[in-house]
GROMACS .gro file of C-alpha atoms in nm:
model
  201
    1UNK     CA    1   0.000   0.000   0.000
    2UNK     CA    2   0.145   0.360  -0.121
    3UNK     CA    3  -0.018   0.656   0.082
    4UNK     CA    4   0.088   1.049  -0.058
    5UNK     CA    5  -0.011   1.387   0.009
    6UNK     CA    6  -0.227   1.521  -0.269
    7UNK     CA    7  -0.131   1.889  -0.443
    8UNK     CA    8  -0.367   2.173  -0.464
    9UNK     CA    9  -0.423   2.393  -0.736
   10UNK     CA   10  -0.154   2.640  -0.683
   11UNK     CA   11   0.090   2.333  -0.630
   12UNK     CA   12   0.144   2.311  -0.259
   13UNK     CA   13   0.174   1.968  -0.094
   14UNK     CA   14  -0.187   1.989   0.158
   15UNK     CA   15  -0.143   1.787   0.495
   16UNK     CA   16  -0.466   1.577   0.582
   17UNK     CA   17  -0.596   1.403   0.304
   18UNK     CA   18  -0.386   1.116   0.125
   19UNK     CA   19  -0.422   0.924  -0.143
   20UNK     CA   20  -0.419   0.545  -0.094
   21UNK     CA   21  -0.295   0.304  -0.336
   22UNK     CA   22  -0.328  -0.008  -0.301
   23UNK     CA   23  -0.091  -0.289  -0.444
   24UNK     CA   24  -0.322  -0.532  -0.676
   25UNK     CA   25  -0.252  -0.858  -0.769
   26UNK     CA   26  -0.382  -0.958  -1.146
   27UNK     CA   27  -0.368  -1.220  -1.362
   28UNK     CA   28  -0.606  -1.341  -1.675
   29UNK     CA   29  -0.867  -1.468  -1.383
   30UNK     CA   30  -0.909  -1.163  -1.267
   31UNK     CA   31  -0.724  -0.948  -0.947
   32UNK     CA   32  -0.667  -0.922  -0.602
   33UNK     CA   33  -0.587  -0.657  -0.349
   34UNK     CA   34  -0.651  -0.559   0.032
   35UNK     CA   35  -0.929  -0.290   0.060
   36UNK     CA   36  -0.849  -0.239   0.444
   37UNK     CA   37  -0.542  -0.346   0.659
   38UNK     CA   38  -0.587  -0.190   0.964
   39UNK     CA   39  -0.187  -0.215   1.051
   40UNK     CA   40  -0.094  -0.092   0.707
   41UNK     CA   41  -0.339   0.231   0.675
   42UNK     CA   42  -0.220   0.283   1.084
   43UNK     CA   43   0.161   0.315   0.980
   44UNK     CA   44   0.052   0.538   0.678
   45UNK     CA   45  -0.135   0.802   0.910
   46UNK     CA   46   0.163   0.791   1.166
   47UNK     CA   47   0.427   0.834   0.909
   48UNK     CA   48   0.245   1.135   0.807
   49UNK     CA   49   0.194   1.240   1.153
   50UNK     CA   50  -0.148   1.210   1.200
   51UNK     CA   51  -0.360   0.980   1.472
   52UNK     CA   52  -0.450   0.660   1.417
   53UNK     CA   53  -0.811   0.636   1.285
   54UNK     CA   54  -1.066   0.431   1.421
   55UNK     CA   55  -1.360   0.324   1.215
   56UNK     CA   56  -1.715   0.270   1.343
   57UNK     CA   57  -1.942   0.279   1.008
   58UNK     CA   58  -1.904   0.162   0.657
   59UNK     CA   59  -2.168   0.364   0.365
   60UNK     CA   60  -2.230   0.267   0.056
   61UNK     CA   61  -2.371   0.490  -0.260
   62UNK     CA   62  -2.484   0.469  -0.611
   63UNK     CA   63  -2.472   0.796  -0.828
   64UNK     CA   64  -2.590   0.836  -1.186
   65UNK     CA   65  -2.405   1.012  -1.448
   66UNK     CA   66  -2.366   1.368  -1.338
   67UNK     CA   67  -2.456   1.399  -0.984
   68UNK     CA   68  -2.279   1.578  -0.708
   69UNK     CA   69  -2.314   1.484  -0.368
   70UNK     CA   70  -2.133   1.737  -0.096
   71UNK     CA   71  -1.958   1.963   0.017
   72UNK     CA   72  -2.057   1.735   0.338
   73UNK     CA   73  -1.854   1.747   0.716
   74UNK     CA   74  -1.928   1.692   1.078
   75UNK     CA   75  -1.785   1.894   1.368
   76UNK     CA   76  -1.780   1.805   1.683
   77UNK     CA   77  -1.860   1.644   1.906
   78UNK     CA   78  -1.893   1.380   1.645
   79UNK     CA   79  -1.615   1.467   1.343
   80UNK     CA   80  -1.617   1.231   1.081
   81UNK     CA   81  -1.315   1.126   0.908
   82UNK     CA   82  -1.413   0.915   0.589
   83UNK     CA   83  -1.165   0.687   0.357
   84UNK     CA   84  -1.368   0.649   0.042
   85UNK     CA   85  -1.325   0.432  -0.289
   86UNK     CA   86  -1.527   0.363  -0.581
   87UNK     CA   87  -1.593   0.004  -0.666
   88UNK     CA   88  -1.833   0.074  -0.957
   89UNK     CA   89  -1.760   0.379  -1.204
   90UNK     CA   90  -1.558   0.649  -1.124
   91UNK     CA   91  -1.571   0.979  -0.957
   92UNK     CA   92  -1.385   1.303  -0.895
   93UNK     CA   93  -1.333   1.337  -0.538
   94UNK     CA   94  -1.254   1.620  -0.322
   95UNK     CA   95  -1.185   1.743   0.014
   96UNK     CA   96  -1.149   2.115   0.150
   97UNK     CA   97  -0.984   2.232   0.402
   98UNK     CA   98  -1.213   2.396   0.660
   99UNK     CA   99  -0.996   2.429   0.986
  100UNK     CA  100  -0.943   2.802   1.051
  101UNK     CA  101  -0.564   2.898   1.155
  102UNK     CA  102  -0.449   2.618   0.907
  103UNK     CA  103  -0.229   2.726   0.647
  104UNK     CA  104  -0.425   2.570   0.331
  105UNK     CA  105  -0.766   2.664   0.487
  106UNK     CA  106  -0.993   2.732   0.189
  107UNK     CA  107  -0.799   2.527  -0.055
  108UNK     CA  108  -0.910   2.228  -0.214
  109UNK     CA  109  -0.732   1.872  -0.328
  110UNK     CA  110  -0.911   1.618  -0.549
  111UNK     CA  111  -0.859   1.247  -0.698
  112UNK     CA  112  -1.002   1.050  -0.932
  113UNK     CA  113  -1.114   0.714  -0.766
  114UNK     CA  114  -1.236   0.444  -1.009
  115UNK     CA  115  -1.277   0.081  -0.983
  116UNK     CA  116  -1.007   0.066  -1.234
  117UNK     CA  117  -0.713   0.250  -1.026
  118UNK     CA  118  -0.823   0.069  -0.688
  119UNK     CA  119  -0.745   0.453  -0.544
  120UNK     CA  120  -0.887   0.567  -0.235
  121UNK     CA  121  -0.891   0.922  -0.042
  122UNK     CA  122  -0.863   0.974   0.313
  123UNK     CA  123  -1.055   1.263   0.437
  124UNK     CA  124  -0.975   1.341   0.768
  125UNK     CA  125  -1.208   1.564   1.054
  126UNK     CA  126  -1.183   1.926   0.938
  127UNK     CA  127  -1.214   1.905   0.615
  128UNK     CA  128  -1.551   1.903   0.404
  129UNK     CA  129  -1.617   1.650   0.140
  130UNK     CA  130  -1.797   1.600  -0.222
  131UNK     CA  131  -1.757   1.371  -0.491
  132UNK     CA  132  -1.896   1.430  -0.869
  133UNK     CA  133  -2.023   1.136  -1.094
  134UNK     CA  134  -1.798   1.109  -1.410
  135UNK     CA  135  -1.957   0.729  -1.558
  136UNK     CA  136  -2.271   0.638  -1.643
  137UNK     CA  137  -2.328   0.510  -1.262
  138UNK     CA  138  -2.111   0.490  -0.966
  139UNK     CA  139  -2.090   0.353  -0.647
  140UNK     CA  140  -1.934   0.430  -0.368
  141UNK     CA  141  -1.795   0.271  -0.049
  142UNK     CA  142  -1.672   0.524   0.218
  143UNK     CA  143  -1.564   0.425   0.593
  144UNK     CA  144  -1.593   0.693   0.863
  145UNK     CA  145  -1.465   0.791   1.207
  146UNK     CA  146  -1.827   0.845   1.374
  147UNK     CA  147  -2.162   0.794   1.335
  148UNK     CA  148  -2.425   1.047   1.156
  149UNK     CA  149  -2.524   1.350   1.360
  150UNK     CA  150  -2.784   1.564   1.239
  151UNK     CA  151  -2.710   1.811   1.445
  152UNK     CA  152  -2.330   1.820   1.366
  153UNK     CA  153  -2.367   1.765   0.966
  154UNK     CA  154  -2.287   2.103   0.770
  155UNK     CA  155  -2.223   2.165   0.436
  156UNK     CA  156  -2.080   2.448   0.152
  157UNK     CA  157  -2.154   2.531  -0.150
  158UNK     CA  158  -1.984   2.311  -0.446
  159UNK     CA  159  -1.932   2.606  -0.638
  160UNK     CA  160  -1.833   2.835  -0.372
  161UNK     CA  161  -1.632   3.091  -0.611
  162UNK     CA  162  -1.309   3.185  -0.393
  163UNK     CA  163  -1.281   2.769  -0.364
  164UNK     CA  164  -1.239   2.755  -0.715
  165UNK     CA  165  -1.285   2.370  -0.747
  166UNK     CA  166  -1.226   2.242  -1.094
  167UNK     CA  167  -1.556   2.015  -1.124
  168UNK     CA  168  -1.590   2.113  -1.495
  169UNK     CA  169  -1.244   1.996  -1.579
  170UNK     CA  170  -1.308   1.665  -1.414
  171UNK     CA  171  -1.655   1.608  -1.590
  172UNK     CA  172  -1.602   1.499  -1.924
  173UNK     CA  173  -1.834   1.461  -2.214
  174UNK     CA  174  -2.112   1.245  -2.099
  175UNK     CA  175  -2.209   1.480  -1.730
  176UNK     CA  176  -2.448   1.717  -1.793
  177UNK     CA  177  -2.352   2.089  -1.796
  178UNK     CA  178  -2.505   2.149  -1.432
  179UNK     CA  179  -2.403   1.891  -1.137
  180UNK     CA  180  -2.723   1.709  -1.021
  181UNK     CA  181  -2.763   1.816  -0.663
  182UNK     CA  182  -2.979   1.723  -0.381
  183UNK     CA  183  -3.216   2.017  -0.252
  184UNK     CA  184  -2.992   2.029   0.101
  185UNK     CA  185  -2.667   2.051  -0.143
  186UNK     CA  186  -2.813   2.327  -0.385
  187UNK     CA  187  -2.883   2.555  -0.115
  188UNK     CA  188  -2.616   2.502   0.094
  189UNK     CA  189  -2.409   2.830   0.225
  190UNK     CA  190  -2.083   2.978   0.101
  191UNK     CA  191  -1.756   2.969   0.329
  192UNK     CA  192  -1.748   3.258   0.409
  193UNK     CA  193  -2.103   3.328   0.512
  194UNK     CA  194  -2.008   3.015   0.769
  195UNK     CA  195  -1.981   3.138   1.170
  196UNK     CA  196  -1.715   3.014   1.357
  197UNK     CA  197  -1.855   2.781   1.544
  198UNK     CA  198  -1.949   2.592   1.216
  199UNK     CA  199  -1.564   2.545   1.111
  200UNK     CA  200  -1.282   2.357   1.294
  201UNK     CA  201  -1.082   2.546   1.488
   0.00000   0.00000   0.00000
């Protein structure tokens, strides 16, 4: 397994989020890789100086063509860090940095997760989260740090303009021109309209 810091638009290496890749075993019959190894994804966070994660919660999605789902996080008391994949399709996945004080606050990393490349991107607490359909369907597996909380979930807009996040770079011929969003997601508020209590500190 090969984790790595992720670069954000202006080129800087952003500490949090890493991208996992795992090391797959194929043949003519097919492949063969481990999704999870607790030990393995444990030295990864510590050799990038971060706490050891402890999961309590597996989702599971399906997407069509062209939908958006996010920007989603939890603050506390009940933070959720989330490692997702994508085992059917692919998407363009992103994570934003939302903890006020840090030096990449506002700034944005993405991936491209597909069941071809195996990837997967770990999203720790304090950053927000949102993933766009690029294949005809997708589905995707994400584990995370805590349970649901309705009254910790928050979100921001997807196309918050100082964010800046390259969706239509990522979508491709088939998405439609305008992201499919959920009512919650289409009228979520902009960053900077958040109160301080609704960012990590």
């Amino acid at each position: 397994m090969n984790a790595e810091r992720l670069h954000t638009a202006a080129g800087a290496s952003m500490a949090g989020p890493l991208l996992i890749t795992p090391r797959v075993f194929g043949d003519d019959r097919g492949f063969f890789f481990e999704s999870w190894n607790q030990r393995a994804f444990a030295a990864a966070l510590e050799a990038d100086g971060q706490p050891v994660a402890d999961f309590v919660q597996d989702n599971h999605s399906r997407s069509s063509c062209g939908v958006l789902r996010g920007l989603h996080y939890q603050l506390p008391p009940h933070p959720q860090g989330k490692l997702v994949r994508c085992v059917l399709g692919e998407i363009f996945d992103v994570a934003v940095d939302i903890r006020r004080g840090s030096a990449s606050f506002g700034q944005w990393v993405g991936a491209r997760l597909s069941a071809a490349n195996h990837q997967q991107l770990w999203v720790p607490a304090g950053f927000a989260h949102g993933f766009l359909t690029l294949s005809e369907h997708a589905e995707v597996l994400y584990k995370t740090t805590d349970f649901w909380s309705r009254d910790c979930e928050r979100a921001i807009r997807w196309d918050d303009p100082p964010l800046a996040i390259a969706w239509q770079q990522e979508q491709g011929a088939p998405a439609p021109a305008t992201p499919l969003l959920s009512d919650k997601d289409a009228i979520a508020p902009l960053l900077a309209d958040l109160a301080d209590h609704d960012l990590f500190s």
